[in-house]
Amino acid sequence: MHKIKSSKYMIVLFSALSLMILAIYVYDYHELRKHIERSANLSYHHIILTMIAYHQELDHYIHSYDSTNDTNLYMLENNIKNAFSTYSVTINLIDGTDKGLYLEQHSLFKFFLQLLPLNYSDCTLKELRYLSKQTEIIIGALQRLRQDTP
């Protein structure tokens, strides 16, 4: 009889210990998820800020029309691509990249990439103004989608 009581206490003790360990892991998971979500928000904010900087630089390029000074535009293009890649990886860690919001953001990003010229000096002022206007529209759309970001 004493052995049976002892076995019951051991089972209860192991069950309680298992539940405590599980609670610690669940808490750590939720904390990690919060950090990843904050990282996704920061990455998305970085994309928008970099696109705004690109738009401002493009407008400056249009007004000066100095076809030799397009280095900043290319650097900002690269920064936008890198920022979106970082955002994509982070979103994939949270929910996956098959969610409607991310797909809409991704389609806007792809549209932006399709607009980018290979060589700014080969573009006419009309083409550059069109690029500037479309970039402004894309930034606005991304800002509206931002409030829905996890």
Coordinates of C-alpha atoms in Angstrom, one line a residue:
M1 CA 0.0 0.0 0.0
H2 CA 2.8 2.4 0.8
K3 CA 4.4 1.7 -2.6
I4 CA 1.1 2.6 -4.4
K5 CA 0.9 6.0 -2.5
S6 CA 4.5 6.7 -3.3
S7 CA 3.9 5.9 -7.0
K8 CA 0.9 8.2 -7.1
Y9 CA 2.9 11.0 -5.5
M10 CA 5.7 10.5 -8.0
I11 CA 3.2 10.6 -10.9
V12 CA 1.7 13.8 -9.5
L13 CA 5.1 15.3 -9.0
F14 CA 6.3 14.5 -12.5
S15 CA 3.1 15.8 -14.0
A16 CA 3.4 19.1 -12.1
L17 CA 7.1 19.3 -13.1
S18 CA 6.1 18.7 -16.8
L19 CA 3.4 21.3 -16.6
M20 CA 5.9 23.9 -15.2
I21 CA 8.4 23.1 -17.9
L22 CA 5.7 23.4 -20.6
A23 CA 4.5 26.7 -19.1
I24 CA 8.1 28.1 -19.3
Y25 CA 8.4 27.0 -23.0
V26 CA 5.0 28.5 -23.9
Y27 CA 5.9 31.8 -22.2
D28 CA 9.3 31.9 -24.0
Y29 CA 7.5 31.1 -27.3
H30 CA 5.1 34.1 -26.8
E31 CA 7.9 36.4 -25.9
L32 CA 10.0 35.4 -28.9
R33 CA 6.9 35.8 -31.2
K34 CA 6.4 39.4 -29.8
H35 CA 10.1 40.2 -30.5
I36 CA 9.8 38.8 -34.1
E37 CA 6.5 40.8 -34.6
R38 CA 8.2 44.0 -33.4
S39 CA 11.1 43.2 -35.8
A40 CA 8.6 42.8 -38.7
N41 CA 7.0 46.1 -37.9
L42 CA 10.5 47.8 -37.8
S43 CA 11.4 46.2 -41.1
Y44 CA 8.2 47.4 -42.7
H45 CA 8.7 50.9 -41.4
H46 CA 12.3 50.8 -42.8
I47 CA 10.9 49.9 -46.2
I48 CA 8.6 52.8 -46.2
L49 CA 11.2 55.3 -45.0
T50 CA 13.7 54.1 -47.5
M51 CA 11.1 54.4 -50.3
I52 CA 10.3 57.9 -49.1
A53 CA 14.1 58.7 -49.3
Y54 CA 14.2 57.2 -52.8
H55 CA 11.2 59.3 -53.9
Q56 CA 12.9 62.5 -52.5
E57 CA 16.1 61.6 -54.2
L58 CA 14.3 60.9 -57.5
D59 CA 12.5 64.3 -57.3
H60 CA 15.9 65.9 -56.7
Y61 CA 17.3 64.1 -59.7
I62 CA 14.4 65.2 -61.8
H63 CA 14.7 68.8 -60.8
S64 CA 18.5 68.9 -61.3
Y65 CA 18.4 66.5 -64.2
D66 CA 22.0 65.8 -63.6
S67 CA 22.4 62.4 -65.4
T68 CA 25.7 61.8 -63.9
N69 CA 24.4 61.9 -60.3
D70 CA 22.3 58.8 -60.1
T71 CA 24.5 56.9 -57.6
N72 CA 22.2 57.6 -54.6
L73 CA 19.2 56.3 -56.6
Y74 CA 20.9 53.0 -57.2
M75 CA 22.0 52.8 -53.5
L76 CA 18.5 53.4 -52.3
E77 CA 17.1 50.8 -54.8
N78 CA 19.5 48.3 -53.2
N79 CA 18.5 49.3 -49.7
I80 CA 14.8 48.9 -50.5
K81 CA 15.4 45.4 -52.0
N82 CA 17.4 44.4 -48.9
A83 CA 14.8 45.8 -46.5
F84 CA 12.0 43.9 -48.2
S85 CA 14.0 40.7 -48.2
T86 CA 14.5 41.1 -44.4
Y87 CA 10.8 41.8 -44.0
S88 CA 9.9 38.7 -46.0
V89 CA 12.1 36.5 -43.9
T90 CA 10.7 37.9 -40.7
I91 CA 7.1 37.6 -41.9
N92 CA 7.8 34.0 -42.9
L93 CA 8.9 33.3 -39.3
I94 CA 5.6 34.7 -38.0
D95 CA 2.8 33.6 -40.2
G96 CA 4.3 32.5 -43.5
T97 CA 4.3 34.4 -46.8
D98 CA 1.0 33.0 -48.1
K99 CA -1.2 35.5 -46.1
G100 CA -3.3 38.0 -48.1
L101 CA -1.7 41.1 -46.5
Y102 CA 1.8 40.0 -47.3
L103 CA 0.8 39.0 -50.8
E104 CA -0.6 42.4 -51.4
Q105 CA 2.5 44.1 -50.0
H106 CA 4.7 41.8 -52.2
S107 CA 2.7 42.6 -55.3
L108 CA 3.2 46.3 -54.7
F109 CA 6.9 45.7 -54.2
K110 CA 7.1 43.7 -57.4
F111 CA 5.3 46.5 -59.3
F112 CA 7.8 49.0 -57.9
L113 CA 10.7 46.8 -59.1
Q114 CA 9.2 46.6 -62.6
L115 CA 9.1 50.4 -62.7
L116 CA 12.7 50.9 -62.0
P117 CA 14.8 51.7 -65.0
L118 CA 18.1 50.0 -65.8
N119 CA 19.8 53.3 -66.4
Y120 CA 18.3 56.6 -65.2
S121 CA 20.3 58.7 -67.6
D122 CA 18.5 57.0 -70.5
C123 CA 15.1 58.0 -69.2
T124 CA 13.2 61.1 -70.4
L125 CA 11.9 63.6 -67.9
K126 CA 8.4 62.3 -68.7
E127 CA 9.4 58.8 -67.7
L128 CA 11.1 60.0 -64.6
R129 CA 8.0 62.0 -63.5
Y130 CA 5.9 58.9 -64.2
L131 CA 8.2 56.8 -62.0
S132 CA 8.0 59.5 -59.3
K133 CA 4.2 59.6 -59.3
Q134 CA 3.9 55.8 -59.3
T135 CA 6.4 55.6 -56.4
E136 CA 4.3 58.1 -54.5
I137 CA 1.2 56.0 -55.0
I138 CA 3.0 52.8 -53.9
I139 CA 4.3 54.5 -50.8
G140 CA 0.8 55.6 -49.9
A141 CA -0.6 52.1 -50.5
L142 CA 2.2 50.6 -48.4
Q143 CA 1.5 53.1 -45.6
R144 CA -2.2 52.1 -45.6
L145 CA -1.3 48.4 -45.4
R146 CA 1.1 49.1 -42.6
Q147 CA -1.6 49.4 -39.9
D148 CA -2.5 45.8 -40.7
T149 CA 1.0 44.5 -40.2
P150 CA 1.3 41.9 -37.3

